[in-house]
CSV table of C-alpha atoms in Angstrom, one decimal:
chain,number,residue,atom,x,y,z
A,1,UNK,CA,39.2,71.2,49.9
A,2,UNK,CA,35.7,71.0,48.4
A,3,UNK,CA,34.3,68.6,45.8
A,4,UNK,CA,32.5,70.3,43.7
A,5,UNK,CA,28.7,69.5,43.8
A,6,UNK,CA,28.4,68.2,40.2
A,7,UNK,CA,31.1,65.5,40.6
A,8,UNK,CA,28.6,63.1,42.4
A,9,UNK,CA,25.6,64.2,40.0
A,10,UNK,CA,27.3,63.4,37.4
A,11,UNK,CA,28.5,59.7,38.9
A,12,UNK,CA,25.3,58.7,40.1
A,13,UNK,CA,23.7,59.1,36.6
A,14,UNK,CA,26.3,56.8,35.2
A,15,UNK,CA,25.3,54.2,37.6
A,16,UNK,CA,21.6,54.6,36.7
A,17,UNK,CA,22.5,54.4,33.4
A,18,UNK,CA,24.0,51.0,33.6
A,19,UNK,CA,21.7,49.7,36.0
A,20,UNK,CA,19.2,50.4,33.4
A,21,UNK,CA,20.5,48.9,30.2
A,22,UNK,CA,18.2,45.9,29.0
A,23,UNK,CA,19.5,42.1,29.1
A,24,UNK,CA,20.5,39.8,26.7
A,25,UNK,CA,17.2,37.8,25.9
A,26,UNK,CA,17.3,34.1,27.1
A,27,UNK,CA,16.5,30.9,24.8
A,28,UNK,CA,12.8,29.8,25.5
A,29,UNK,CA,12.7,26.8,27.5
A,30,UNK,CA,10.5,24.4,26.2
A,31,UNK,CA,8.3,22.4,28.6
A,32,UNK,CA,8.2,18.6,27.5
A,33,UNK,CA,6.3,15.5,29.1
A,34,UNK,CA,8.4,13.2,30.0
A,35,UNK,CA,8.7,9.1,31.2
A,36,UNK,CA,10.7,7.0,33.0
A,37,UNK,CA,12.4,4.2,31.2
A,38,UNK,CA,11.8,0.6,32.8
A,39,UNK,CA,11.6,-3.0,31.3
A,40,UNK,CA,8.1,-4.8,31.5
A,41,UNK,CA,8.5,-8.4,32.4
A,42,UNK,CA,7.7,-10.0,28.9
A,43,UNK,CA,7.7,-14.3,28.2
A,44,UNK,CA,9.2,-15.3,25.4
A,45,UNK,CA,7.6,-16.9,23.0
A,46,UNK,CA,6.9,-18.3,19.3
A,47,UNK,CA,3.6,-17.7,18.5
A,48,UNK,CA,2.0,-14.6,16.6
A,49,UNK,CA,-1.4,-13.4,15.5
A,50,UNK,CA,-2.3,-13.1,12.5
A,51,UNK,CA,-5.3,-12.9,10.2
A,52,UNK,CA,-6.5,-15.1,7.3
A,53,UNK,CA,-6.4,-13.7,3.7
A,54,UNK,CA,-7.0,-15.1,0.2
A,55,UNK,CA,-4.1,-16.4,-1.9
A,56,UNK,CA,-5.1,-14.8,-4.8
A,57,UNK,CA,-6.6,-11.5,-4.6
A,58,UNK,CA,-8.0,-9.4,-8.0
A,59,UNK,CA,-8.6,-5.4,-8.3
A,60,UNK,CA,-10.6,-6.1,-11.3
A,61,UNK,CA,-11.4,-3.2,-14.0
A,62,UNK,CA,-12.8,-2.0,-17.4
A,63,UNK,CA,-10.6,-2.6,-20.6
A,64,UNK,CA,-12.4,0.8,-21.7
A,65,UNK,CA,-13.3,3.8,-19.8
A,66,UNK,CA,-16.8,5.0,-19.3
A,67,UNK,CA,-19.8,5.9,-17.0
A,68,UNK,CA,-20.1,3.2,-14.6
A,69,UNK,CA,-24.2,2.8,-15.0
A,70,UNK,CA,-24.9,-0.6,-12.8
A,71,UNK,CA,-23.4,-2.5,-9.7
A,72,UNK,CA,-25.0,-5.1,-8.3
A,73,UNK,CA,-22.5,-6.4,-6.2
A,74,UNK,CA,-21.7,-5.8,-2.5
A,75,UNK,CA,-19.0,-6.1,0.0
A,76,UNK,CA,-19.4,-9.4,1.1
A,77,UNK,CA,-21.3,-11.1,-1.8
A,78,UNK,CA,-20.2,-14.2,-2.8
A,79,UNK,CA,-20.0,-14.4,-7.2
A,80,UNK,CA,-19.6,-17.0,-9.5
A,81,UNK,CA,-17.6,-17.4,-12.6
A,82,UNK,CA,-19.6,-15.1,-15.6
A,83,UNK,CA,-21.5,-13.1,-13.0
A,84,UNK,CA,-21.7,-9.2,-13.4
A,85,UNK,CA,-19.6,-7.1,-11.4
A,86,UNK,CA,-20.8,-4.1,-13.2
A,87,UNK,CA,-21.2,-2.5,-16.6
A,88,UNK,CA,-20.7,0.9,-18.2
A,89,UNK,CA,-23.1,2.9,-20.3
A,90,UNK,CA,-22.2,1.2,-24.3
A,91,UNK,CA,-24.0,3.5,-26.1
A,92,UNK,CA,-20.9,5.1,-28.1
A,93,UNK,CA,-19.2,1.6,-27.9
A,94,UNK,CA,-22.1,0.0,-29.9
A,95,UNK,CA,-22.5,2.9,-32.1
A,96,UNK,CA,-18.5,2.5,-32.9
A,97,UNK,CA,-18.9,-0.9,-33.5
A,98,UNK,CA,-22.2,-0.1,-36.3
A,99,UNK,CA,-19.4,1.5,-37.5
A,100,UNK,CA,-17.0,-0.5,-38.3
A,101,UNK,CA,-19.4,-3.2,-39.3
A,102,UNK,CA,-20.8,-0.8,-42.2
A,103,UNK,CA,-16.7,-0.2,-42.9
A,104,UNK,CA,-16.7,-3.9,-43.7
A,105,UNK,CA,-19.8,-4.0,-45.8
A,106,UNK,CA,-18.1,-1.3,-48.1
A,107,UNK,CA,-14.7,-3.0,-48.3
A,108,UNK,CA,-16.4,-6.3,-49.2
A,109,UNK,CA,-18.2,-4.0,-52.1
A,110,UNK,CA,-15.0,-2.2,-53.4
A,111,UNK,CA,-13.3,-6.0,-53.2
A,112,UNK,CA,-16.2,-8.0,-55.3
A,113,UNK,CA,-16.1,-4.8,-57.6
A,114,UNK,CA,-12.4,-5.0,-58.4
A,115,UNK,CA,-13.0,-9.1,-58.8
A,116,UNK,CA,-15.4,-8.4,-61.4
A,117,UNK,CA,-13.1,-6.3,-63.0
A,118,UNK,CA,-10.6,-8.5,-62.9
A,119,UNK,CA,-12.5,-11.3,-64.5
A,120,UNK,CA,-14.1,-8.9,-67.6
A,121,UNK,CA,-10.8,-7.4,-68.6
A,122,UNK,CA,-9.2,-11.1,-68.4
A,123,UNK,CA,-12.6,-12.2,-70.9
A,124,UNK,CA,-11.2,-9.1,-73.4
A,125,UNK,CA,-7.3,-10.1,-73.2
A,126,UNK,CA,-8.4,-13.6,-74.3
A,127,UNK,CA,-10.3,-12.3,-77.1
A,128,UNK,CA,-7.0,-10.0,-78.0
A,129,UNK,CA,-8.5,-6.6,-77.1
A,130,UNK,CA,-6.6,-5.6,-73.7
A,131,UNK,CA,-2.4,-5.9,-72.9
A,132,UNK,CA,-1.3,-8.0,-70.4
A,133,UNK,CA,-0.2,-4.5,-68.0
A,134,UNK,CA,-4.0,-3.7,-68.3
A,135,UNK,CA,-4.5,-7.4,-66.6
A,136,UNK,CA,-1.9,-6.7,-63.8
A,137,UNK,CA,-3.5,-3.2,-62.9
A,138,UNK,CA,-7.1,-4.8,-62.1
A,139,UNK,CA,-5.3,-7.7,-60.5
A,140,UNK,CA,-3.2,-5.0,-57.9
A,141,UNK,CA,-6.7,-3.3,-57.5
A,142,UNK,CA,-8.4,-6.8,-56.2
A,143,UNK,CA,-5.3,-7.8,-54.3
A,144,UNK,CA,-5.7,-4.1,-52.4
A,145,UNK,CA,-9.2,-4.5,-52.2
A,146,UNK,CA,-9.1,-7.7,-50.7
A,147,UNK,CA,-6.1,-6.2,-47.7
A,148,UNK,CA,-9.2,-3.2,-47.3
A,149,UNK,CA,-11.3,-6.1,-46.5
A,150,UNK,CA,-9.1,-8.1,-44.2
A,151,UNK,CA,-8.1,-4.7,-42.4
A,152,UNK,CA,-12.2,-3.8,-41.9
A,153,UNK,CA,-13.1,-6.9,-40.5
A,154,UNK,CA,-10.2,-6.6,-38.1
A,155,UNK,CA,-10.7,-3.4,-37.3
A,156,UNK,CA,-14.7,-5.1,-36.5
A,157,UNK,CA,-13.8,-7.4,-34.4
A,158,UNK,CA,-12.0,-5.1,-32.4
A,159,UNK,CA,-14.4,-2.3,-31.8
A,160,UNK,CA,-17.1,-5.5,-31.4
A,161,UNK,CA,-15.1,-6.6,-28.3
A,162,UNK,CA,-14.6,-3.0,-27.3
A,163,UNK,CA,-18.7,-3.1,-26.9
A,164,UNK,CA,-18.5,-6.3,-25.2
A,165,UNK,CA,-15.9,-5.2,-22.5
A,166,UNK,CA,-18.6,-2.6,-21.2
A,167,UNK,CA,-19.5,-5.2,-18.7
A,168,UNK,CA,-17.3,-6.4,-16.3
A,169,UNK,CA,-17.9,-10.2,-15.0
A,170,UNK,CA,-16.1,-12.0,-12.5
A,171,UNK,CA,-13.6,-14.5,-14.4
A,172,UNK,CA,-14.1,-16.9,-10.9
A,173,UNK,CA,-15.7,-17.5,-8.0
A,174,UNK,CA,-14.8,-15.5,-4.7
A,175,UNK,CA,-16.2,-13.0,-2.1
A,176,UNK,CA,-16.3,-9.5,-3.0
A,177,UNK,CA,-13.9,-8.0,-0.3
A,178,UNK,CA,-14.3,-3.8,-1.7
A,179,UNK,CA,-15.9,-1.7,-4.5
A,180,UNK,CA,-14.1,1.7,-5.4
A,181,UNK,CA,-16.5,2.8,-7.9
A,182,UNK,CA,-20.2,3.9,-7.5
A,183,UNK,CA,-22.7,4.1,-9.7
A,184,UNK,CA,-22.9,7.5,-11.9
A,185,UNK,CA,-18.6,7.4,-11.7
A,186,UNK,CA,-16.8,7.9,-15.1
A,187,UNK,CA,-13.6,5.0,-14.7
A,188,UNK,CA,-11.0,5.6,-16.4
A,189,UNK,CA,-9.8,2.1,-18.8
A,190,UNK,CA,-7.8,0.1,-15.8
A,191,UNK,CA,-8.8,2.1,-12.8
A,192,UNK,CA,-10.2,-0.9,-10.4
A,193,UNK,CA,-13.9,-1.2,-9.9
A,194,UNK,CA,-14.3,-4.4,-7.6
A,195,UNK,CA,-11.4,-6.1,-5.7
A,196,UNK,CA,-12.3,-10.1,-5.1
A,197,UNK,CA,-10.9,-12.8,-3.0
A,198,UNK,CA,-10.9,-15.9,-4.8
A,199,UNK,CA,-11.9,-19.1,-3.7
A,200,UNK,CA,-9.2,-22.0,-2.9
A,201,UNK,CA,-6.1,-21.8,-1.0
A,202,UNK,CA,-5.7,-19.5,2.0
A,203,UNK,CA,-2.5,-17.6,4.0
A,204,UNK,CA,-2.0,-16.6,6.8
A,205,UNK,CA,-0.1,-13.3,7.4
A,206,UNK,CA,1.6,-12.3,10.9
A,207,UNK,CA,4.1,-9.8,11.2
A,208,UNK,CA,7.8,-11.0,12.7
A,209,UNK,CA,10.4,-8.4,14.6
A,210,UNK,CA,13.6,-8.0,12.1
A,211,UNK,CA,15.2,-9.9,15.3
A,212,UNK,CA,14.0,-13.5,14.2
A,213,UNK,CA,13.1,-13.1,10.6
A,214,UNK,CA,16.7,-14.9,9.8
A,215,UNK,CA,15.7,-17.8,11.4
A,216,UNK,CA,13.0,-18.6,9.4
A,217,UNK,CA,12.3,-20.1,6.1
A,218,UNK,CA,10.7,-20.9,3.1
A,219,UNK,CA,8.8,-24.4,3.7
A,220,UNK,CA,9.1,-24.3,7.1
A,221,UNK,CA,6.6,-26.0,9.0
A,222,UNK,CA,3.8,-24.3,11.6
A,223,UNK,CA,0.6,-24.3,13.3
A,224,UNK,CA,-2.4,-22.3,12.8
A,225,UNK,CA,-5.1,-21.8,15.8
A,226,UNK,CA,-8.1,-19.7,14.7
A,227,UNK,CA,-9.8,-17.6,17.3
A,228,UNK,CA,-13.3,-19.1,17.9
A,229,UNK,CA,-15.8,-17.2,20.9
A,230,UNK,CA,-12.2,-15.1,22.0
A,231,UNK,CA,-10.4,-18.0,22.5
A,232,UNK,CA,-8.0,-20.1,19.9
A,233,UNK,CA,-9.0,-22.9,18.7
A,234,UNK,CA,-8.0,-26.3,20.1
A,235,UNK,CA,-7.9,-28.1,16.3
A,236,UNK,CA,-4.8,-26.5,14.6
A,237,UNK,CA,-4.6,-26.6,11.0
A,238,UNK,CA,-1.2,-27.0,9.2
A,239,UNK,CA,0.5,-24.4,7.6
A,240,UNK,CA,4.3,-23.5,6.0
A,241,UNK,CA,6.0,-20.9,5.2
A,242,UNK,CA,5.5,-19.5,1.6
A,243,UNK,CA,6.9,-15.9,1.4
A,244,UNK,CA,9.3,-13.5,3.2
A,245,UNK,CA,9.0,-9.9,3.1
A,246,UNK,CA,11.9,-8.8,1.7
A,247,UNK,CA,11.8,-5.4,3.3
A,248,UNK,CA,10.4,-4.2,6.6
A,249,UNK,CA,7.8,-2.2,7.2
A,250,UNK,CA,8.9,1.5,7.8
A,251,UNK,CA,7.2,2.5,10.9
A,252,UNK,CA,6.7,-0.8,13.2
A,253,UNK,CA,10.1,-2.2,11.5
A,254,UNK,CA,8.6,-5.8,11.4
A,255,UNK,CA,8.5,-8.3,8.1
A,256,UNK,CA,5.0,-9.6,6.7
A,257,UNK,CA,5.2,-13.5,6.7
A,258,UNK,CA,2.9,-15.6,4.6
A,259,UNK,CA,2.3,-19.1,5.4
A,260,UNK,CA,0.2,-21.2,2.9
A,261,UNK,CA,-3.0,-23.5,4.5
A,262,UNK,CA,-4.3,-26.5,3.0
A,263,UNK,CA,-7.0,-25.7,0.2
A,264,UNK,CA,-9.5,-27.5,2.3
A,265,UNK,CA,-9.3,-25.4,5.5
A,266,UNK,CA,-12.3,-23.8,5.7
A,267,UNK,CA,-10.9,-20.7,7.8
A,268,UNK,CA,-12.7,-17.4,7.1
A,269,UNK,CA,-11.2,-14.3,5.6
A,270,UNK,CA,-10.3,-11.9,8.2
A,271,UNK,CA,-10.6,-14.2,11.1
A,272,UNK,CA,-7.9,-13.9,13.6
A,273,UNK,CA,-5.4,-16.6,14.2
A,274,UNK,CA,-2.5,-17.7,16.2
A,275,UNK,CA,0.9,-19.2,14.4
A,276,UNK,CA,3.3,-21.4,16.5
A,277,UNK,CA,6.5,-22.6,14.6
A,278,UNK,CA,6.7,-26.3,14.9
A,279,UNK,CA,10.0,-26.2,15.7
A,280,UNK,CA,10.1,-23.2,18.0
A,281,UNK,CA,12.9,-21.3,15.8
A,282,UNK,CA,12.1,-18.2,16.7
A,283,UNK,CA,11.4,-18.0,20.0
A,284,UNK,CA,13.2,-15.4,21.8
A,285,UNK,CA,16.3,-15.8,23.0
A,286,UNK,CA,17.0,-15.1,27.0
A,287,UNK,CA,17.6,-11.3,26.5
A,288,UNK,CA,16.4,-8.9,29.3
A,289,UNK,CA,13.2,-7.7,28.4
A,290,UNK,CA,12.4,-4.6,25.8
A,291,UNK,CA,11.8,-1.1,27.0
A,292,UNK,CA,8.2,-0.7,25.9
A,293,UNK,CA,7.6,3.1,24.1
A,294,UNK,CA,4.8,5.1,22.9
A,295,UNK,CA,5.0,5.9,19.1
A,296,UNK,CA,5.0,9.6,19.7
A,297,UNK,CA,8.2,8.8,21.6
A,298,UNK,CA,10.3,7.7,18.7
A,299,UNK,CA,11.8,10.2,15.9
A,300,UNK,CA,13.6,9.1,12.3
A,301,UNK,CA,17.3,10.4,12.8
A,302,UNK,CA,19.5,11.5,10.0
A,303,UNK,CA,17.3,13.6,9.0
A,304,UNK,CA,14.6,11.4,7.9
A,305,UNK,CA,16.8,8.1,7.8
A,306,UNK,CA,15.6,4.6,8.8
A,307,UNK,CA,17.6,4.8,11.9
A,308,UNK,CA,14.9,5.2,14.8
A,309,UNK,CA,15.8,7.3,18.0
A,310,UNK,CA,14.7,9.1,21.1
A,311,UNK,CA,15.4,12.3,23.2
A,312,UNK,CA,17.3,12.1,26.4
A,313,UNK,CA,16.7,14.2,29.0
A,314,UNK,CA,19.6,15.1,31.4
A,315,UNK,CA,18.5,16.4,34.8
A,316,UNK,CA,21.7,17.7,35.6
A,317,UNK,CA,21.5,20.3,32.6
A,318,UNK,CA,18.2,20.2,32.0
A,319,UNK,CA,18.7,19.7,28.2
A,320,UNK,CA,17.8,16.8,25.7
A,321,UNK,CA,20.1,14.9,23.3
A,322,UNK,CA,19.4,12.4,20.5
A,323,UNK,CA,19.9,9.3,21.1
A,324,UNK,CA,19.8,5.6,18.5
A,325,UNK,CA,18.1,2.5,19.3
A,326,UNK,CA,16.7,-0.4,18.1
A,327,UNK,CA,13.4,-1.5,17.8
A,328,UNK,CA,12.7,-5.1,17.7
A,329,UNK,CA,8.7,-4.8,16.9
A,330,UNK,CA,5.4,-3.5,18.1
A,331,UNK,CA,2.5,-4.5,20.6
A,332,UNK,CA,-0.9,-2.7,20.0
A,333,UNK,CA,0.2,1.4,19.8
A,334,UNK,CA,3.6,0.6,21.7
A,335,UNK,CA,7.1,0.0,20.3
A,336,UNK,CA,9.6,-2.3,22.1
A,337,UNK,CA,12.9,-0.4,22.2
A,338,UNK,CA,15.4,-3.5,22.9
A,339,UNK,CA,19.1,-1.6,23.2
A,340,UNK,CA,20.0,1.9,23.6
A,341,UNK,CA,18.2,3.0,27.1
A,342,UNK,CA,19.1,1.9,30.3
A,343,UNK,CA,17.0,1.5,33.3
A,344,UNK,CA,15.5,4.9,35.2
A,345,UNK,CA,17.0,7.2,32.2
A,346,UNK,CA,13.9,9.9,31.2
A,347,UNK,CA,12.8,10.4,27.7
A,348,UNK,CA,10.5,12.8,25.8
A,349,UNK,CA,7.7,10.9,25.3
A,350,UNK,CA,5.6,13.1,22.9
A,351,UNK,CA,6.6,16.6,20.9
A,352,UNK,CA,10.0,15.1,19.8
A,353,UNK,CA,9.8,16.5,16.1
A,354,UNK,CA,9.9,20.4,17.6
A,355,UNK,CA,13.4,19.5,19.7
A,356,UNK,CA,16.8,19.7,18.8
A,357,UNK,CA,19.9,18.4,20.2
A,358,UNK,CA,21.6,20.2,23.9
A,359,UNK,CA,18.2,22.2,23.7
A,360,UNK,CA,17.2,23.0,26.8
A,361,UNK,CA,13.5,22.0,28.1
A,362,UNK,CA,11.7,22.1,31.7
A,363,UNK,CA,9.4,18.9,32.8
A,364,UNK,CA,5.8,19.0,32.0
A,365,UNK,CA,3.8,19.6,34.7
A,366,UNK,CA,-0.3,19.6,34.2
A,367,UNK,CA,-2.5,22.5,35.9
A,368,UNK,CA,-3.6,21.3,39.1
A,369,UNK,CA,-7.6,22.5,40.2
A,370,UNK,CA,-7.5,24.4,43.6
């Protein structure tokens, strides 16, 4: 028996056909750079490095707004109690104030006025020719003129000291540390013109990990080594503790630490310094050393939380997952990661923000030159 001729025409255009049908499309593998995790050999230790700032620092401004017209301060320029930070144009202040001043001159007329009244009608009521009502009317006149008065000269003395606040002195002495208006600016009343350091007592600031802020407190006791010629000063100065942050900082997860100098120690502002804690209560306890990360490396979990975490990478699926840790503080543009990796695991180390979790992602590998 025969097969007919279009029997195997017919099946080998089916099998073209499905040979020919296009595939599903893949997900896009993302190519990521990756690192190694491994612990740096770190020494524990108490001291910190900090820098020196004023106790009291002042944004000082106008009471009124204006054109600023002079500055004759610097950054840097050392001021004395009553100098002139800088002054606005007073033109309208002083015309304001020639204002009021003629306001008072007129009140004090319609006041000695309504006395005089007062005093000819009380002449007629003597001599019988005015009522006693007649007498109260000119005496409610003087008594109103006399509240006119009282409210001008008020109303002077304001707009007089409104004139005066067009200049801006410094209220004590101190180094000029930044100006945030220039000359020509229109400030708004408040806005800060000059910020100053003032003179006396000094603090120094240092940043502690969240790790050993509970073992400090207020009052206690440290040493302060300035840096002199890049190397810390052999004469420390003595120093305690005067103010916990009461929050951390959101991205390096540390607390800002005051501690107050003597009034005498003639540190300068900015200089670098080293703090030891007399009795060495927050050195580091004998923990294997932190995992040390690059800030690119790290990503806000939750959405945005305060948690801090990192991708994962698993080599046997090739994908990345999201993973917590802790960070205990920061060294230069590194974060030390103390829990949540182990040793030879592979993170993303930059890019994390465009990853999501079980996505899957390829190593990093740079263009070689031929």
């Amino acid at each position: 028996m025969k097969t007919p001729l279009h029997v195997p025409v017919l099946m080998l255009a089916l099998l073209l056909g499905a040979c020919s049908r296009p595939e599903a499309p893949q997900e896009p593998v993302r190519a990521v750079k990756l690192m190694t995790v491994s612990r740096a050999a770190v020494q524990s230790q108490s001291g910190y490095a900090g820098e020196i700032r004023a106790r009291t620092e002042s944004r000082l401004g106008f009471r009124v707004g204006g054109k600023l017209v002079q500055r004759p301060v610097e950054v840097g320029q050392r001021v004395v109690p009553g100098q002139l930070l800088a002054q606005l144009d007073a033109q309208d202040l002083a015309l304001v104030a020639q204002a009021a001043q003629a306001q008072i001159v007129a009140a004090q007329t319609q006041r000695d006025l309504a006395a005089a009244d007062l005093k000819r009608f009380s002449d007629l009521k003597a001599q019988g020719f005015v009522s006693g009502a007649e007498i109260e009317r000119r005496q409610a006149a003087l008594d109103a003129a006399e509240a006119a008065l009282r409210q001008a000269r008020a109303q002077g003395a304001v707009q007089g000291n409104q004139a005066g606040y067009a200049r801006l002195l410094a209220d004590g002495p101190g180094v000029v540390l930044s100006v945030e208006a220039e000359v020509g600016q229109v400030v708004a009343a408040g806005s800060p013109v000059v910020r100053l350091a003032r003179d006396g007592a000094r603090d120094a600031v240092i940043a502690v990990p969240e790790d050993r802020v509970a073992r400090l407190k207020v009052g206690q006791a440290a040493q302060v080594r300035p840096w002199t010629s890049g190397q810390v000063s052999p004469e420390p100065l003595a120093a305690q503790v005067r103010e916990i942050a009461a929050s951390a900082d959101p991205l390096t997860r540390t607390f800002q630490v005051k501690l107050g100098l003597t009034a005498d120690a003639s540190v300068a502002l900015g200089s670098t310094v080293s703090v030891v804690f007399a009795d060495d209560a927050t050195a580091a306890p004998a923990v294997s050393a932190p995992v040390r990360l690059p800030t690119s490396a790290l990503i806000q979990a939750n959405g945005g939380g305060r948690d801090t975490a990192v991708w994962v990478f698993d080599p046997a699926s090739s994908r990345v997952n999201m993973r917590p840790v802790v960070v205990s503080g920061a060294e230069g543009n590194e974060m030390l990661v103390v829990s949540g990796l182990k040793e030879g695991e592979e993170i993303v180390a930059a890019g994390v923000h465009v990853l999501s979790p079980g996505q899957q992602v390829t190593r990093f590998a740079a263009a070689q030159k031929p």
